[in-house]
PDB file of C-alpha atoms in Angstrom:
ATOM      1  CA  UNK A   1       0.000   0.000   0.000  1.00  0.00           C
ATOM      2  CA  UNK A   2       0.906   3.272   0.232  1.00  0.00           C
ATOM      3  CA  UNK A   3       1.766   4.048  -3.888  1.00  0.00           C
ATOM      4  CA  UNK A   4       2.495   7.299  -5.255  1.00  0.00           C
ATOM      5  CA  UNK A   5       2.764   8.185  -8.781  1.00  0.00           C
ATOM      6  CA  UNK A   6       4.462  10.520 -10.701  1.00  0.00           C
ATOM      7  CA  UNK A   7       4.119  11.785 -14.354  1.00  0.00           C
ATOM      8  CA  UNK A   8       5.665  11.820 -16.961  1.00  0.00           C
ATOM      9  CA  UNK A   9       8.822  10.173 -15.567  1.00  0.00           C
ATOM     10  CA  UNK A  10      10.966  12.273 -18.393  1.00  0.00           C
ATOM     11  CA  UNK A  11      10.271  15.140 -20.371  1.00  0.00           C
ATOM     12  CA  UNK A  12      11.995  17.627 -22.806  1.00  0.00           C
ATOM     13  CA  UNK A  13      10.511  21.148 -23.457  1.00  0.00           C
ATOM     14  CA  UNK A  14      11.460  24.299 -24.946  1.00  0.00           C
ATOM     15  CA  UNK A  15      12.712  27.013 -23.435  1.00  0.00           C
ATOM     16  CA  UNK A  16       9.914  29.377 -22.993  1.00  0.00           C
ATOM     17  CA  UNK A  17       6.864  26.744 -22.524  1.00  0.00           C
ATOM     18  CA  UNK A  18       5.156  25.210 -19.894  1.00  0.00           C
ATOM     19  CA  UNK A  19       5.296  21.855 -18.181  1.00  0.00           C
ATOM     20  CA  UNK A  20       2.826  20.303 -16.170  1.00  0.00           C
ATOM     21  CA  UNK A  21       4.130  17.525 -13.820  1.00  0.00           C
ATOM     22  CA  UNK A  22       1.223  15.098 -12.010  1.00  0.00           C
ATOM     23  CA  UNK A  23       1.494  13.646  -8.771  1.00  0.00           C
ATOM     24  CA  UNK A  24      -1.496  10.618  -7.673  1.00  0.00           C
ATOM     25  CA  UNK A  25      -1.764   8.553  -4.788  1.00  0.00           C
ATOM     26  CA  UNK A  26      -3.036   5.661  -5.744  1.00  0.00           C
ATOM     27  CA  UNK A  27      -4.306   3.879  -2.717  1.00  0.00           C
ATOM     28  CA  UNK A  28      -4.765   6.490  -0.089  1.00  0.00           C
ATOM     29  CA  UNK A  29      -5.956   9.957   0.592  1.00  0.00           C
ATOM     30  CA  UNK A  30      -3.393  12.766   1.306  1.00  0.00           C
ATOM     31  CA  UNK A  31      -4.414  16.158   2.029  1.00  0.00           C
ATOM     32  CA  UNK A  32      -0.476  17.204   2.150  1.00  0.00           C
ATOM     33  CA  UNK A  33       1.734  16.697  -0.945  1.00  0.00           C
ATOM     34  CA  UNK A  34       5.200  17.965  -0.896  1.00  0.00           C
ATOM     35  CA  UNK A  35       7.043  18.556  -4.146  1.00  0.00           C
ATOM     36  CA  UNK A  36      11.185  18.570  -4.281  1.00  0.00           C
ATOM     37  CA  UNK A  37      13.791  19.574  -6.780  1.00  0.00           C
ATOM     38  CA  UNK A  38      17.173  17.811  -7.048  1.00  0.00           C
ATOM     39  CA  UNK A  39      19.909  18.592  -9.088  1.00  0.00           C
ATOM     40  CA  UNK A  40      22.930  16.401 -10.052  1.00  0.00           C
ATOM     41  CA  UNK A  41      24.542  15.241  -6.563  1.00  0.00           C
ATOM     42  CA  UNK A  42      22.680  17.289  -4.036  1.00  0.00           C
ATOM     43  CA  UNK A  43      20.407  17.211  -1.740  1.00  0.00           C
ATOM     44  CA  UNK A  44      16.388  17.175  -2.324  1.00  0.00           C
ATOM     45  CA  UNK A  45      15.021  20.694  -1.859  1.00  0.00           C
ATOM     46  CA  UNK A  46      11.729  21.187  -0.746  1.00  0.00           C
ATOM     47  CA  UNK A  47      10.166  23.523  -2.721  1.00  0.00           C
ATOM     48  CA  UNK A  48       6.559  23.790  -1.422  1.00  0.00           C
ATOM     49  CA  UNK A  49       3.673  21.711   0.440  1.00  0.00           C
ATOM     50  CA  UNK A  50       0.629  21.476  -1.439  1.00  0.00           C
ATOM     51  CA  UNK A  51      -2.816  21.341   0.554  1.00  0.00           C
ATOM     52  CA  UNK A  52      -5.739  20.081  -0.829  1.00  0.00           C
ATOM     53  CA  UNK A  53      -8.671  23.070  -1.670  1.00  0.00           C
ATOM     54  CA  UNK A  54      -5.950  25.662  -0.575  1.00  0.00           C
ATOM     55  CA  UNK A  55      -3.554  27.308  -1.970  1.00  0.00           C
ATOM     56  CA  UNK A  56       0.235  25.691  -1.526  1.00  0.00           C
ATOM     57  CA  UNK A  57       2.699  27.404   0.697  1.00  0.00           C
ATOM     58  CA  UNK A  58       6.267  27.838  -1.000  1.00  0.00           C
ATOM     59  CA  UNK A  59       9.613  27.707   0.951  1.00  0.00           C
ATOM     60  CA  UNK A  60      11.695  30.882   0.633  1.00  0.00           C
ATOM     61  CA  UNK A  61      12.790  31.502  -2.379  1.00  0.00           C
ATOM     62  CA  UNK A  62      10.814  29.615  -4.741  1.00  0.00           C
ATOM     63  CA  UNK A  63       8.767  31.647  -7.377  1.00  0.00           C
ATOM     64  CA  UNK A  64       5.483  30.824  -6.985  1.00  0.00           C
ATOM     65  CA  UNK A  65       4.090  32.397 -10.084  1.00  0.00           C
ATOM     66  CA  UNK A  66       6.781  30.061 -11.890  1.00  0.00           C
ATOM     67  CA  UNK A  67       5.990  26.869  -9.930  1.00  0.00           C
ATOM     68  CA  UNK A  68       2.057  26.523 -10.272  1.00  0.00           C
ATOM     69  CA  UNK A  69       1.192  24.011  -7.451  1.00  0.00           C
ATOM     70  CA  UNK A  70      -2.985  22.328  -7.557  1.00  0.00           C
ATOM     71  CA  UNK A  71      -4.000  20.256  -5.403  1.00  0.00           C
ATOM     72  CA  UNK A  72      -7.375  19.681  -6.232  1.00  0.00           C
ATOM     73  CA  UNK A  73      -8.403  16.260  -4.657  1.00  0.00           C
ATOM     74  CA  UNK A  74      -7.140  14.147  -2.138  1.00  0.00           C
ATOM     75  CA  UNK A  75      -5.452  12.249  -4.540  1.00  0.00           C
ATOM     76  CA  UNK A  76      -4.147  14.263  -7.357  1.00  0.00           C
ATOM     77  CA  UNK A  77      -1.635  17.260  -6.962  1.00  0.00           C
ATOM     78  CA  UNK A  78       0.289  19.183  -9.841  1.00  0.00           C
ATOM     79  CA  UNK A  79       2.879  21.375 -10.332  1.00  0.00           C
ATOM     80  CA  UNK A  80       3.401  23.490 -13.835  1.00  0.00           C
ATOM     81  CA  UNK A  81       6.656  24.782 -14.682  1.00  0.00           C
ATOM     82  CA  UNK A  82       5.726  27.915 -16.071  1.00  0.00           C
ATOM     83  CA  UNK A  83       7.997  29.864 -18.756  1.00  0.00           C
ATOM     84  CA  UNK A  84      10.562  27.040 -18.279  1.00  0.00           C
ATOM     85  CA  UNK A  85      14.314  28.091 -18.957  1.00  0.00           C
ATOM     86  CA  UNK A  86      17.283  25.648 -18.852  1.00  0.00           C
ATOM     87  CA  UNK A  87      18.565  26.416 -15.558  1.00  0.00           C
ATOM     88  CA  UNK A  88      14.689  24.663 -14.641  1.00  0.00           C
ATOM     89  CA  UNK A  89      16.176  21.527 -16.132  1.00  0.00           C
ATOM     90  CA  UNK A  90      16.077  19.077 -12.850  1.00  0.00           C
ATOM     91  CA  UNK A  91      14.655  16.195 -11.142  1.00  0.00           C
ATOM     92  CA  UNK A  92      11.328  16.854  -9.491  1.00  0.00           C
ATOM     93  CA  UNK A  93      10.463  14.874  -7.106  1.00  0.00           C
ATOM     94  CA  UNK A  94       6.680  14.353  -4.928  1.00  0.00           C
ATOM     95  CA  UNK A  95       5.662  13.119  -2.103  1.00  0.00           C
ATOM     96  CA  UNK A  96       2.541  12.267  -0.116  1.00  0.00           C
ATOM     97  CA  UNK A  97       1.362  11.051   3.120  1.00  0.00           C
ATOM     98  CA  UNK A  98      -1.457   9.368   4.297  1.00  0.00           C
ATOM     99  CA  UNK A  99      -3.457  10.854   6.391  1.00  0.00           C
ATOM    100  CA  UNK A 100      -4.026   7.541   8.712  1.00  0.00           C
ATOM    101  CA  UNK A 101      -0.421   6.562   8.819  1.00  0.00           C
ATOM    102  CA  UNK A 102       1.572   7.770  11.243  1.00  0.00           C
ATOM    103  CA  UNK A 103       5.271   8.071   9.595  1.00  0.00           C
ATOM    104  CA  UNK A 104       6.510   7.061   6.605  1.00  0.00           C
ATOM    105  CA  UNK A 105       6.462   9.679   3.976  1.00  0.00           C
ATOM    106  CA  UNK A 106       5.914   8.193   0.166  1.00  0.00           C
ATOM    107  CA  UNK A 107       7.617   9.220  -2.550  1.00  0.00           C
ATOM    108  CA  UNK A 108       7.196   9.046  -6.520  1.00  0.00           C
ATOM    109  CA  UNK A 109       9.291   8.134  -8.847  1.00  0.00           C
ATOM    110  CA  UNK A 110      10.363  11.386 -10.141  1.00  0.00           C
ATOM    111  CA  UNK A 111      10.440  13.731 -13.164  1.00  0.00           C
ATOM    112  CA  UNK A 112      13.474  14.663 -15.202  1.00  0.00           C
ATOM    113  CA  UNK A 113      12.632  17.456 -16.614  1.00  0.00           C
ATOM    114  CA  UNK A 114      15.137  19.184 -19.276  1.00  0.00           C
ATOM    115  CA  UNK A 115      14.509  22.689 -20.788  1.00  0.00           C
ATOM    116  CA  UNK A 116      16.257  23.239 -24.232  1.00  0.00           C
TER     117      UNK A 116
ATOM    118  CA  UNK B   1      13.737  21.748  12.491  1.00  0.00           C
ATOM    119  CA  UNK B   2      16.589  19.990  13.863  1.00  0.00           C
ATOM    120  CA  UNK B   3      19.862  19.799  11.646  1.00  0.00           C
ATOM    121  CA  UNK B   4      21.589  16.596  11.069  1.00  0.00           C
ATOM    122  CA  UNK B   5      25.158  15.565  10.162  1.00  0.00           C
ATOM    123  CA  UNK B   6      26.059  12.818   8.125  1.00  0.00           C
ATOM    124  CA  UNK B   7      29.229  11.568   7.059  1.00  0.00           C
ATOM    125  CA  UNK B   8      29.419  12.298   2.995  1.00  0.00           C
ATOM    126  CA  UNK B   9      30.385   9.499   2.142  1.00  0.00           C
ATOM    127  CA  UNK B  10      31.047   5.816   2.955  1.00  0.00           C
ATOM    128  CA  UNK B  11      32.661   2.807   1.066  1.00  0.00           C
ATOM    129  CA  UNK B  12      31.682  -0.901   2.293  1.00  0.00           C
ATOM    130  CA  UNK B  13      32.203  -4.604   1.031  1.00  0.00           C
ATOM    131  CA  UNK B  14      29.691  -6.972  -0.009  1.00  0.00           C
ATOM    132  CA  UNK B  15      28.359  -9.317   3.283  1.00  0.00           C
ATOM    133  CA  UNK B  16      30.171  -6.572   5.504  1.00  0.00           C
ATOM    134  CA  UNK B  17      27.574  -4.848   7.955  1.00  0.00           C
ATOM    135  CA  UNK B  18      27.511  -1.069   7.557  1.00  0.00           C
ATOM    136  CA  UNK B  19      26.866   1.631  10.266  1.00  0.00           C
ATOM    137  CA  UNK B  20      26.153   5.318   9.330  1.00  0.00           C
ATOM    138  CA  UNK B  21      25.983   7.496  12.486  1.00  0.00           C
ATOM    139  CA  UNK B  22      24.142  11.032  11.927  1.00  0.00           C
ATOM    140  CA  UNK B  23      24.235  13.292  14.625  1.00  0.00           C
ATOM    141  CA  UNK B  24      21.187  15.585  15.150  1.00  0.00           C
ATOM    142  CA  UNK B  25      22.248  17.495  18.446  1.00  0.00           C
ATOM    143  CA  UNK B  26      19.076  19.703  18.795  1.00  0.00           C
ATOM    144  CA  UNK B  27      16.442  17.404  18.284  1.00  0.00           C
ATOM    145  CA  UNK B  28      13.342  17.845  20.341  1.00  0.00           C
ATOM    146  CA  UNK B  29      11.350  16.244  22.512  1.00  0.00           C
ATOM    147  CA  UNK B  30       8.641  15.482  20.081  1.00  0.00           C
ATOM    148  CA  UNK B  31      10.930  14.469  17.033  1.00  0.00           C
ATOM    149  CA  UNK B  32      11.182  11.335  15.605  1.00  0.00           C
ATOM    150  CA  UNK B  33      14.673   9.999  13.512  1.00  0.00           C
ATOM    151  CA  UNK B  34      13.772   8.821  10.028  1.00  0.00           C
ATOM    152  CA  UNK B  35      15.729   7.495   7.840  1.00  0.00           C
ATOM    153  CA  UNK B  36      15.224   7.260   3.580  1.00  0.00           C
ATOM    154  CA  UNK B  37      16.953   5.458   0.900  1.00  0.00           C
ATOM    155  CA  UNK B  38      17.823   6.692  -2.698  1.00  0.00           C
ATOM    156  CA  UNK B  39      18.514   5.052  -5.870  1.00  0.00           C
ATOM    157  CA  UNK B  40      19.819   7.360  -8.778  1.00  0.00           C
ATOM    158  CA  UNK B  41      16.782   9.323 -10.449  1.00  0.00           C
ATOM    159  CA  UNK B  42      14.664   7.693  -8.220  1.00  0.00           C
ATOM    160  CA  UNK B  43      12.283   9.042  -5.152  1.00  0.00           C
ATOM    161  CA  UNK B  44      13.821   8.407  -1.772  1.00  0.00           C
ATOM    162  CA  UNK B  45      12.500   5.316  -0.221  1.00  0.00           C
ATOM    163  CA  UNK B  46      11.307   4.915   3.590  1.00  0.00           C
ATOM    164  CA  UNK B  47      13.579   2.377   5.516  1.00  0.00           C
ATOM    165  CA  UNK B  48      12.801   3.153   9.287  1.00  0.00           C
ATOM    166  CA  UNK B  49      11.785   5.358  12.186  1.00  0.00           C
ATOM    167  CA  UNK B  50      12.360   5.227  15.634  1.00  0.00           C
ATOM    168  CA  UNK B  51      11.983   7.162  18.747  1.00  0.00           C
ATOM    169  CA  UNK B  52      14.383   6.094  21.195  1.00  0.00           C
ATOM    170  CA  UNK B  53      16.321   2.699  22.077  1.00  0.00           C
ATOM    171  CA  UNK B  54      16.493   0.384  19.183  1.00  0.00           C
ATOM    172  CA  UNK B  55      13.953  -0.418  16.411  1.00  0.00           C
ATOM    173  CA  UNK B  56      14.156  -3.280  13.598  1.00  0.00           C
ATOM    174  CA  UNK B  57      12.430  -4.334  10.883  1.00  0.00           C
ATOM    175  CA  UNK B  58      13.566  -6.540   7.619  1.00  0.00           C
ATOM    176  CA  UNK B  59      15.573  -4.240   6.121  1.00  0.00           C
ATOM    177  CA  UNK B  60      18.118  -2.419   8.994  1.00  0.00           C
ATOM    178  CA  UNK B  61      18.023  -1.431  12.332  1.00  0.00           C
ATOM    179  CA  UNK B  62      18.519   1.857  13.798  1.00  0.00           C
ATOM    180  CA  UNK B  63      20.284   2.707  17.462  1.00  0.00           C
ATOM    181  CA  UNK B  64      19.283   5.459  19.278  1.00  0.00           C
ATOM    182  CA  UNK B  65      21.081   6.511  22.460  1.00  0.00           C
ATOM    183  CA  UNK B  66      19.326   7.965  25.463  1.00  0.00           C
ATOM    184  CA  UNK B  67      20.283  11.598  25.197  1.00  0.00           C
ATOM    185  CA  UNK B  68      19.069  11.271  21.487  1.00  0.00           C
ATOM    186  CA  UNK B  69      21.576  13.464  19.828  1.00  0.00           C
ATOM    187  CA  UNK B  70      22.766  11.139  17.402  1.00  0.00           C
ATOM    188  CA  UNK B  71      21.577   7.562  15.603  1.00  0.00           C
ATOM    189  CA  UNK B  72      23.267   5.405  13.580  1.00  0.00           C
ATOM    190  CA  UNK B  73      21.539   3.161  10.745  1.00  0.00           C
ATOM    191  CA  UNK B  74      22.557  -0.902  10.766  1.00  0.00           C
ATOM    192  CA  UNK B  75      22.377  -2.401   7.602  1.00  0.00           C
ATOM    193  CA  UNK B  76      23.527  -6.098   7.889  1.00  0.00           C
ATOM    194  CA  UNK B  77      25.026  -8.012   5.271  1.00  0.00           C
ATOM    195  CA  UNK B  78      25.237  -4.834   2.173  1.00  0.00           C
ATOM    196  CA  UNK B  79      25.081  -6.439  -1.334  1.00  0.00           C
ATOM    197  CA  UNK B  80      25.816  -4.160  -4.330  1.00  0.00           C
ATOM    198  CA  UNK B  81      21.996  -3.351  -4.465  1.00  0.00           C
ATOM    199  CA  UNK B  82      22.501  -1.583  -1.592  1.00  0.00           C
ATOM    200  CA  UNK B  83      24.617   1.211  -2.975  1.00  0.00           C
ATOM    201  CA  UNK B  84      22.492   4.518  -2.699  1.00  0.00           C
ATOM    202  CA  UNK B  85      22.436   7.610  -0.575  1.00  0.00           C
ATOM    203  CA  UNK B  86      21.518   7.290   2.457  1.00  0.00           C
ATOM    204  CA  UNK B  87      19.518  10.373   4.056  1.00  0.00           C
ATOM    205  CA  UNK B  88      18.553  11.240   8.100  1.00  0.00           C
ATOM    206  CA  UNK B  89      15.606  13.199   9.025  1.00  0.00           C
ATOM    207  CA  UNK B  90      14.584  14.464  12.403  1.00  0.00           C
ATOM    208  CA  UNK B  91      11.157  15.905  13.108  1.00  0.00           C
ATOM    209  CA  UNK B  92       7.331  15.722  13.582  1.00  0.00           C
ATOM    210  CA  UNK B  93       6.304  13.969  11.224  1.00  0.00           C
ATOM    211  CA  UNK B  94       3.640  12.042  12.599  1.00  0.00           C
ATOM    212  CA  UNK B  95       1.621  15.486  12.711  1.00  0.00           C
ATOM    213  CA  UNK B  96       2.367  15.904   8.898  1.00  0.00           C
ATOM    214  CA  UNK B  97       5.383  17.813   9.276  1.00  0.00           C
ATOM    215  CA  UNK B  98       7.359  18.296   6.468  1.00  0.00           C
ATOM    216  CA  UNK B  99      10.483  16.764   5.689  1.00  0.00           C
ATOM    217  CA  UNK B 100      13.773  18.720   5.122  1.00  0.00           C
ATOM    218  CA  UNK B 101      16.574  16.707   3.791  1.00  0.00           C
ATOM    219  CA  UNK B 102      20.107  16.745   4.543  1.00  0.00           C
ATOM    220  CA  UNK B 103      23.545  16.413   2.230  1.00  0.00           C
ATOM    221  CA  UNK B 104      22.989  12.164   3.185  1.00  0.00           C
ATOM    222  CA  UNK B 105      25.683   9.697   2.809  1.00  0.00           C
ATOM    223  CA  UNK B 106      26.494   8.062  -0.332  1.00  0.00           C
ATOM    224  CA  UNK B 107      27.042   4.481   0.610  1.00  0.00           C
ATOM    225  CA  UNK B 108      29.434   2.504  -2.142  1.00  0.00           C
ATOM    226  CA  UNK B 109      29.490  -1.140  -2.027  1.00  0.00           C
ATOM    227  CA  UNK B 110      32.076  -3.098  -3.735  1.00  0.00           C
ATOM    228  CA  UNK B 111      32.108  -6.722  -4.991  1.00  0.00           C
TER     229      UNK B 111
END
């Protein structure tokens, strides 16, 4: 149990579109999502915690008009790369918890996303 | 949010047991120790949470001294599949808290 997943796994956009990433729980409610960006050997950053029927709250310094976050169901959240530029090129990264479970954050699979 | 250190790195043996010690000196009262498991562009993976004392489960086990300023992760037996990076979170997160990750430890087995 517990399954969260992520899509597209890979994409390549131009520089100057938009890309919309999709993150689903499959077998559980979660009223928190969490979305991350990693880049080559670092760290996951968090970049913002998406709440279902509200609006997400982003960590300092992340552009939220550039990072559209939706999280309209329990099950489904997205994030849109808006205006994407190569230095957006990353991996993107979800996660979810359910709302009966008491630890144990799950994570998707990831999105590597490169901007050309 | 407590802050954790980790060593950067750590090279191991296949069959050898592995301990990675991450030291998390102003955890609080309510925090739990967490600890997740990545694979190269993949999502982390949960491997196991504990409190205080000692907890196992199939995959490792994780020591946790009284004065809860530091744990170390057990994994017995690494094979090569068990090359990834190795992260250690300290919070709340059994009241939804969100989770902040450190630098980890990139564990390298060898045949």
């Amino acid at each position: 149990g517990a399954v969260v997943s992520q899509h597209p796994s890979w994409v390549i956009c131009k520089s100057g579109t938009s890309v919309k990433i999709e993150c689903r729980s499959l077998d559980f409610q979660a009223t928190t999502m969490f979305w991350y960006r990693q880049f080559p050997k670092q760290s996951l950053m968090l970049m913002a915690t998406s709440n279902e029927g509200s609006k997400a709250t982003y960590e300092q310094g992340v552009e939220k008009d550039k990072f559209l976050i939706n999280h309209a169901s329990l099950t489904l959240s997205t994030l849109t790369v808006t205006s994407a530029h190569p230095e957006d090129s990353s991996f993107y990264i979800c996660s979810a918890k359910r709302d009966s479970q008491n630890y144990g954050y799950t994570f998707g699979s990831g999105t590597r996303l490169t901007v050309v | 949010l407590a802050k954790t250190t980790q060593p950067i790195s750590m090279d191991s043996y296949e069959g050898q047991e592995v301990n990675i010690t991450c030291s998390h000196n102003n955890i609080a009262t309510n925090d739990y120790i967490t600890w997740y498991q990545q694979f190269p562009s993949q999502g982390p993976r949960f491997i196991i949470q504990g409190y205080k004392t000692k907890v196992t489960n199939e995959v490792a086990s994780l020591f946790i001294p009284a004065d809860r300023k530091s744990s170390t992760l057990s994994l017995p037996r690494v094979s090569l599949s068990d090359t990834a990076v190795y992260y250690c979170l300290v919070g709340i997160y059994n009241q939804g808290g969100k989770l902040i990750f450190g630098q980890g430890t990139e564990l390298s087995v060898k045949p």
